[in-house]
Amino acid sequence: MIELDELLSMHEPPADLALSPADLKRLYWKYRGLLKDQQRDQAYWAATNDNLTQAFLKLDEKEKHLARAYEIIRDDLRVASRIQQSLLPSNYSPPELDVAVYNRQLTDVGGDYYDFFRTRSGRAAIGLFDISGHGVSAALVMAFLKAQFTLALDHLEAPGAIVDAVNQRSYGFLREVKKYATVNFVVLDHDALTYAAGGGFGLVMHRGGVSTFEKRSPFLGLRQRTYPQYTLPFNEGDLLVMYTDGIPESQDAEGRDYTVRRLNDLIVEHGDEPPARILERCIDDYESFRHEVSDDVTLVIARRKA
Amino acid sequence: MREDEEKPVRVFGALLVGYAQACVNLNIVAGRRGAELVGGLEVNRWYPLSRLRRLERLVLETYENSGPIMERVGMEMMFGWYHFGPGRDLIRSGADFLRFQSGSEGYASVIDGPDSMLGDFTLLTEDRERGRATLRSTTPLNRDMERGVLIGGMKAPGDLDFVDVAYMPDRQAFSIEYH
């Protein structure tokens, strides 16, 4: 007669299998014990499977909520983008200038903003701003700044005083919403231009040579300091270029910067061509250089007409 | 209010760590909940009962049908206690566990507080020949986990082929069969 433990260690039962009553009894309980374990396992796995099913159902529900929320955000962004576009000067440019503009926002709504203004005395003015960050908040700041410049232009003529007034009015608000903006603000006279700048990039090609903007003043919203203004000759045929950091700070696949120098050299090299052609060359060069678009890009090129 | 009722009920860290470890071993809680489960527990410290309640809730709120899960947690806790803790030195057979658990080294060693709030864990009847016992539990511990503790504790030494722990109708006592 074989013992139960020995029997269970064999691959198959012997032909003459016989067990003692005690081993048969043990086998019975062992079998019942395995059935009990199986029942417990089934109950456990059923509970975890139920939980998984519930989790998937909840996930489905959350996904639907997210999809709805995303749709609302998409709709809002479409509206915000449309509003932002309406704030930019779509077809208008000052008649005394031949102007070409490239403006591409990184997202639906972006932080680069350019605009054409008139002072109270009728002089043409150009503003270019790069608001920190992107998205709806930057676009709202842009709308706020547009309103501030429009207000300032009602009673001020000098670009330094205009930018100073806007900064004074905007400082508290911009600090509160943790935003700031670079600024280039140019007012034209009949044979010169006067500008105030804080952070932006500017270049003027005139008969006397090439001048770049002094940009030592702070961004709008960073400090409560006055903005000095500078005057450069700007006669018929002279070229004014203003841009944000989107192009010069773009990088190639190896992480090298495009640089201000590369852009300025390209502009100067082709400075006698029409603004639209210069713009095309700049954008082609930037597009062939950059690895990916990582910032808003704005480039304004204006030549003084007769 | 009696003086001893002012003492809070406390549970020993080893019980909490055993519970948390069992949940981790079984992968039944994850992510933030998993981190909350095991965070900062010490084996030899006493913790308020609310800490155990919080850990229990992590499972109870996760699973709609939490009974079999808590039972498995109890079993896993005792597997760890026997094979990686002091269990092997304290009991020699599955049947020993019943007396152990209802004695001073069992339930009473991991919970502390006023008698009226602790409840009891008492072996009411025991017939080793027939492999039958009844045990009353009025402890504040989760009853399904307690059932798992009994099953796991009795199966851990490996000498029993069959262990069944069923609730008596009022769920305040267990009917136990083992062979």
XYZ file of C-alpha atoms in Angstrom:
485
model
C 0.000 0.000 0.000
C 1.374 3.372 -0.992
C 1.317 6.439 1.277
C -0.498 9.563 0.158
C 2.562 11.845 0.215
C 4.503 9.352 -1.899
C 1.584 8.953 -4.289
C 1.301 12.734 -4.760
C 5.006 12.976 -5.551
C 4.606 10.557 -8.493
C 3.834 11.643 -12.063
C 0.906 9.248 -12.339
C -0.768 6.726 -10.026
C 0.494 3.140 -10.106
C -1.759 0.493 -11.694
C -2.286 -1.280 -8.373
C -3.173 1.889 -6.432
C -4.493 1.312 -2.957
C -4.614 3.809 -0.073
C -5.146 3.357 3.607
C -8.450 4.674 5.030
C -6.490 7.482 6.765
C -4.836 8.540 3.511
C -8.112 8.348 1.659
C -9.610 10.627 4.295
C -6.669 13.023 3.934
C -7.038 12.978 0.177
C -10.674 13.866 0.623
C -9.826 16.914 2.769
C -6.989 17.889 0.519
C -9.381 17.883 -2.410
C -11.991 19.858 -0.436
C -9.254 22.231 0.667
C -8.224 22.855 -2.925
C -11.838 23.482 -3.880
C -12.108 25.972 -1.013
C -8.930 27.721 -2.118
C -10.299 27.856 -5.635
C -13.551 29.410 -4.378
C -11.572 32.035 -2.454
C -9.407 32.730 -5.482
C -12.467 33.105 -7.687
C -14.097 35.496 -5.229
C -10.887 37.512 -4.991
C -10.337 37.737 -8.737
C -14.003 38.477 -9.343
C -13.708 41.397 -6.915
C -10.572 42.715 -8.602
C -12.126 42.234 -12.056
C -15.267 44.064 -10.914
C -13.003 46.807 -9.717
C -11.190 46.910 -13.039
C -14.515 47.068 -14.882
C -15.655 49.893 -12.608
C -12.338 51.666 -13.134
C -12.701 51.421 -16.922
C -16.266 52.722 -16.733
C -15.116 55.627 -14.571
C -12.238 56.233 -16.972
C -14.683 56.305 -19.898
C -16.819 58.814 -18.028
C -13.801 60.979 -17.177
C -12.645 60.779 -20.791
C -16.043 62.077 -21.923
C -15.806 64.953 -19.404
C -12.293 65.725 -20.609
C -13.384 65.628 -24.251
C -16.223 68.050 -23.464
C -13.879 70.316 -21.496
C -11.326 70.159 -24.294
C -13.993 71.095 -26.846
C -14.994 74.104 -24.729
C -11.348 75.147 -24.454
C -10.875 74.658 -28.225
C -13.927 76.829 -28.916
C -12.658 79.485 -26.519
C -9.237 79.404 -28.129
C -10.779 79.774 -31.583
C -12.676 82.838 -30.355
C -9.578 84.197 -28.583
C -7.514 83.683 -31.722
C -10.149 85.488 -33.781
C -10.227 88.356 -31.275
C -6.440 88.557 -31.307
C -6.390 88.666 -35.095
C -8.913 91.501 -35.001
C -6.598 93.449 -32.687
C -3.747 93.245 -35.191
C -3.741 95.686 -38.106
C -4.897 93.315 -40.851
C -4.846 95.369 -44.045
C -3.811 98.748 -42.773
C -0.319 100.203 -42.862
C 0.749 103.829 -42.817
C 0.639 105.265 -46.375
C 4.061 106.876 -45.945
C 5.618 103.416 -45.552
C 5.989 100.325 -47.701
C 5.491 97.677 -45.017
C 5.924 93.883 -44.954
C 5.044 91.933 -41.813
C 5.519 88.330 -40.747
C 3.623 87.372 -37.592
C 3.232 83.771 -36.524
C 2.017 82.792 -33.067
C 3.300 79.576 -31.529
C -0.159 78.567 -30.350
C -3.693 79.548 -31.379
C -3.196 82.742 -29.451
C 0.237 84.135 -28.823
C 2.201 86.870 -27.139
C 3.684 88.833 -30.048
C 1.831 91.998 -30.914
C 2.496 94.713 -33.464
C 0.359 97.706 -34.287
C 0.251 100.889 -36.292
C -0.906 104.054 -34.554
C -1.328 107.782 -35.218
C -0.368 110.436 -32.742
C -2.802 113.247 -32.079
C -0.867 115.466 -34.465
C -1.146 112.805 -37.184
C 2.359 111.313 -37.118
C 2.606 107.593 -37.921
C 3.755 105.298 -35.120
C 4.660 101.616 -34.998
C 4.671 99.463 -31.893
C 6.057 95.959 -31.491
C 5.663 94.000 -28.257
C 6.493 90.514 -27.017
C 4.386 89.598 -24.034
C 5.839 86.941 -21.741
C 4.248 83.517 -22.134
C 1.757 82.416 -24.722
C -1.914 81.658 -24.921
C -5.041 83.455 -23.827
C -3.417 85.271 -20.904
C -0.789 86.812 -23.196
C -3.510 87.782 -25.680
C -5.508 89.473 -22.925
C -2.424 91.435 -21.861
C -1.990 92.406 -25.498
C -5.547 93.803 -25.587
C -4.832 95.648 -22.351
C -1.637 97.191 -23.756
C -3.377 98.204 -26.966
C -5.941 100.093 -24.900
C -3.187 101.763 -22.852
C -1.274 102.927 -25.946
C -4.474 104.230 -27.543
C -5.168 106.211 -24.357
C -1.609 107.549 -24.154
C -1.630 108.604 -27.808
C -4.664 110.794 -27.117
C -2.521 113.350 -25.333
C 1.177 112.457 -25.831
C 3.457 112.792 -28.868
C 6.956 111.698 -27.778
C 7.601 107.947 -27.826
C 9.559 108.051 -24.551
C 6.670 109.770 -22.785
C 4.117 107.441 -24.391
C 5.933 104.254 -23.349
C 6.575 105.766 -19.928
C 2.875 106.534 -19.462
C 1.857 103.033 -20.568
C 4.394 101.498 -18.196
C 3.176 103.620 -15.286
C -0.431 102.626 -15.959
C 0.361 98.962 -16.590
C 3.027 98.310 -13.964
C 0.746 97.281 -11.077
C -1.483 95.173 -13.276
C 1.392 93.394 -15.031
C 3.084 92.673 -11.708
C -0.161 91.260 -10.402
C -0.660 88.902 -13.350
C 3.098 88.128 -13.427
C 3.533 89.269 -17.016
C 5.891 91.656 -18.732
C 6.425 92.753 -22.312
C 9.262 93.923 -24.494
C 8.509 97.169 -26.260
C 9.680 98.967 -29.406
C 7.748 102.119 -30.075
C 8.628 104.313 -33.036
C 7.135 107.665 -34.090
C 7.956 109.019 -37.545
C 8.790 112.612 -38.440
C 9.238 113.878 -41.973
C 13.005 113.151 -42.044
C 13.628 111.129 -38.868
C 12.194 108.614 -36.504
C 12.213 108.651 -32.720
C 11.950 105.503 -30.689
C 11.815 104.187 -27.154
C 12.751 100.563 -26.611
C 12.778 98.071 -23.801
C 13.967 94.647 -24.782
C 12.910 94.499 -28.423
C 15.135 94.503 -31.478
C 15.337 97.274 -34.075
C 17.549 98.309 -36.956
C 17.511 101.323 -39.256
C 19.354 101.522 -42.602
C 19.779 105.154 -43.573
C 22.168 107.118 -45.754
C 24.553 107.502 -42.854
C 24.830 103.758 -42.319
C 23.157 101.167 -40.112
C 21.949 101.840 -36.588
C 20.534 99.334 -34.139
C 18.119 100.268 -31.354
C 19.392 101.046 -27.894
C 17.618 98.482 -25.760
C 18.887 99.153 -22.288
C 15.546 100.209 -20.867
C 13.505 97.622 -18.990
C 10.566 95.638 -20.278
C 7.082 97.001 -19.635
C 5.938 95.884 -16.191
C 9.410 95.222 -14.771
C 10.510 98.573 -13.356
C 9.073 102.017 -12.818
C 11.787 103.923 -14.642
C 11.453 106.560 -17.332
C 12.094 105.546 -20.911
C 14.696 107.576 -22.816
C 14.016 108.145 -26.488
C 16.463 108.224 -29.384
C 16.259 109.857 -32.805
C 17.689 108.485 -36.059
C 17.562 109.871 -39.593
C 14.756 108.287 -41.619
C 14.318 109.691 -45.098
C 12.876 108.441 -48.338
C 14.236 104.959 -49.161
C 15.510 104.340 -45.629
C 14.631 101.034 -44.041
C 13.227 100.333 -40.552
C 13.243 96.760 -39.227
C 11.776 95.627 -35.900
C 11.492 92.099 -34.603
C 10.902 90.021 -31.515
C 13.259 87.324 -30.218
C 11.487 84.497 -32.084
C 13.969 84.423 -34.967
C 17.307 85.297 -33.279
C 16.726 82.898 -30.380
C 15.561 79.996 -32.541
C 17.895 77.019 -32.561
C 19.028 74.440 -35.074
C 19.091 70.697 -34.435
C 22.453 71.020 -32.643
C 21.158 73.673 -30.282
C 22.969 76.611 -31.890
C 21.243 80.005 -31.822
C 20.259 81.784 -35.025
C 21.551 85.073 -33.513
C 20.739 88.739 -33.997
C 23.907 89.167 -36.025
C 22.862 86.608 -38.653
C 19.481 88.293 -39.118
C 20.923 91.825 -39.223
C 23.635 90.788 -41.710
C 21.020 89.249 -43.979
C 18.866 92.378 -43.806
C 21.807 94.693 -44.484
C 23.042 92.513 -47.369
C 19.664 92.772 -49.102
C 18.663 96.163 -47.708
C 18.044 97.755 -51.098
C 15.424 95.200 -52.080
C 11.659 95.717 -51.501
C 10.555 95.017 -47.894
C 8.435 92.026 -48.985
C 11.472 90.434 -50.688
C 13.742 91.066 -47.687
C 11.089 89.576 -45.436
C 10.847 86.504 -47.646
C 14.614 86.009 -47.539
C 14.660 86.336 -43.744
C 11.826 83.874 -43.226
C 13.313 81.384 -45.724
C 16.670 81.562 -43.942
C 15.023 81.174 -40.528
C 12.885 78.245 -41.693
C 15.880 76.427 -43.178
C 17.835 76.986 -39.942
C 15.430 76.324 -37.121
C 14.860 72.841 -35.764
C 11.443 73.429 -34.296
C 9.184 76.398 -33.693
C 9.496 77.257 -30.022
C 8.358 80.877 -29.837
C 6.119 83.449 -31.488
C 7.814 85.177 -34.406
C 7.217 88.746 -35.608
C 9.277 90.659 -38.140
C 8.239 94.124 -39.378
C 10.122 95.697 -42.318
C 9.174 99.193 -43.480
C 10.691 101.442 -46.151
C 9.971 105.152 -46.261
C 8.172 106.131 -49.408
C 8.602 109.394 -51.286
C -17.605 58.043 31.626
C -15.253 55.563 33.235
C -11.647 56.537 33.599
C -10.364 53.841 31.232
C -12.761 54.976 28.503
C -10.784 58.178 28.172
C -7.830 56.182 26.835
C -7.847 56.043 23.067
C -7.741 52.742 21.216
C -4.293 52.194 19.740
C -2.938 49.656 17.299
C 0.610 48.387 17.208
C 2.790 49.442 14.285
C 3.501 45.814 13.332
C -0.179 45.336 12.515
C -0.252 48.455 10.332
C 3.000 47.559 8.590
C 1.726 44.003 8.033
C -1.486 45.377 6.565
C 0.335 47.869 4.348
C 2.861 45.273 3.218
C 0.073 42.842 2.357
C -1.640 45.484 0.212
C 1.630 46.228 -1.542
C 2.363 42.521 -2.102
C -1.079 41.983 -3.577
C -0.874 45.119 -5.735
C -4.327 46.140 -4.639
C -3.519 49.785 -4.121
C -1.270 51.859 -6.319
C 0.014 55.348 -7.017
C -0.815 58.043 -4.472
C -2.805 55.587 -2.374
C 0.088 53.147 -2.252
C 2.480 55.839 -1.065
C 0.007 56.936 1.625
C -0.328 53.329 2.736
C 3.277 52.667 3.603
C 4.482 56.189 4.377
C 6.274 56.652 7.708
C 5.082 53.577 9.596
C 7.247 52.108 12.350
C 6.867 48.512 13.523
C 7.399 49.172 17.242
C 5.234 52.250 17.672
C 1.637 52.535 18.766
C -0.743 54.413 16.487
C -4.308 55.614 16.978
C -6.966 53.296 15.616
C -7.882 56.018 13.140
C -4.624 55.278 11.316
C -5.746 51.721 10.678
C -9.194 52.983 9.691
C -7.547 55.287 7.151
C -5.554 52.409 5.692
C -8.680 50.248 5.607
C -10.594 52.979 3.811
C -7.975 53.033 1.054
C -9.049 49.510 0.145
C -12.733 49.781 1.035
C -13.166 52.895 -1.112
C -11.255 51.388 -4.018
C -13.206 48.151 -4.277
C -16.964 47.982 -4.607
C -16.930 44.357 -3.459
C -14.251 44.669 -0.800
C -15.050 41.515 1.217
C -12.867 39.033 -0.738
C -10.126 41.674 -0.995
C -9.974 42.331 2.733
C -10.049 38.591 3.347
C -7.061 38.153 1.042
C -5.265 41.016 2.791
C -5.763 39.217 6.118
C -4.418 35.971 4.644
C -1.414 37.723 3.116
C -0.681 39.477 6.430
C -0.486 36.130 8.214
C 1.618 34.587 5.452
C 4.151 37.370 6.053
C 3.816 37.061 9.816
C 4.540 33.330 9.749
C 7.207 33.106 7.062
C 9.044 36.420 7.515
C 8.012 37.450 11.030
C 7.881 35.773 14.431
C 5.032 33.371 13.571
C 7.127 30.261 12.992
C 8.495 30.485 16.555
C 5.092 31.046 18.133
C 2.907 28.327 16.636
C 3.641 24.804 15.433
C 0.373 23.879 13.762
C -2.662 25.458 12.189
C -4.810 24.536 15.143
C -2.322 26.241 17.491
C -3.109 29.511 15.778
C -6.666 29.568 17.129
C -5.458 29.533 20.719
C -2.614 31.870 19.934
C -4.866 34.445 18.315
C -7.338 34.417 21.188
C -4.542 34.543 23.776
C -2.499 37.426 25.121
C 0.100 37.246 22.325
C -2.437 37.419 19.515
C -5.067 40.085 18.980
C -4.486 41.488 22.461
C -0.813 42.133 21.721
C -1.462 44.422 18.759
C -4.303 46.507 20.124
C -4.568 48.559 23.268
C -7.250 50.617 24.937
C -10.277 50.423 27.209
C -11.848 46.944 27.354
C -15.234 48.331 26.435
C -13.874 49.618 23.161
C -11.498 46.798 22.330
C -14.128 44.066 22.276
C -12.835 40.545 22.486
C -11.584 37.692 20.428
C -12.526 34.532 22.272
C -12.329 30.868 21.465
C -15.789 29.664 22.485
C -15.539 25.995 21.582
C -12.808 23.783 20.254
C -12.956 20.130 19.194
C -9.577 19.202 17.805
C -10.676 15.618 17.100
C -13.452 16.749 14.777
C -11.566 19.794 13.545
C -14.243 22.250 14.657
C -14.162 25.465 16.617
C -16.237 28.561 17.196
C -14.729 31.898 17.929
C -16.376 35.145 18.922
C -15.103 38.484 17.715
C -16.380 41.871 18.851
C -13.174 43.722 17.972
C -13.193 46.995 16.051
C -11.200 45.375 13.247
C -12.647 44.764 9.802
C -14.492 41.459 9.988
C -13.499 40.255 6.501
C -9.853 40.977 7.247
C -10.205 39.113 10.547
C -11.637 36.119 8.693
C -8.642 36.242 6.337
C -6.323 36.421 9.350
C -7.850 33.234 10.724
C -7.644 31.401 7.386
C -4.108 32.638 6.684
C -2.869 31.987 10.222
C -4.209 28.429 10.220
C -2.925 27.608 6.746
C 0.517 29.170 7.227
C 2.225 26.244 9.053
C 1.169 23.970 6.171
C -0.131 21.018 8.215
C -3.814 21.493 7.394
C -5.378 20.281 4.154
C -8.659 22.072 4.634
C -9.556 25.304 6.421
C -12.956 26.958 6.273
C -13.991 29.955 8.312
C -17.659 30.864 7.979
C -19.578 33.690 9.568
C -22.217 32.823 12.130
C -25.517 34.582 11.298
C -24.775 37.675 13.409
C -21.217 38.033 11.993
C -19.987 38.340 15.583
C -18.701 34.783 15.617
C -16.904 32.455 13.226
C -17.570 28.799 12.674
C -14.272 27.120 11.873
C -13.617 23.766 10.311
C -10.143 22.393 9.731
C -8.590 19.053 8.767
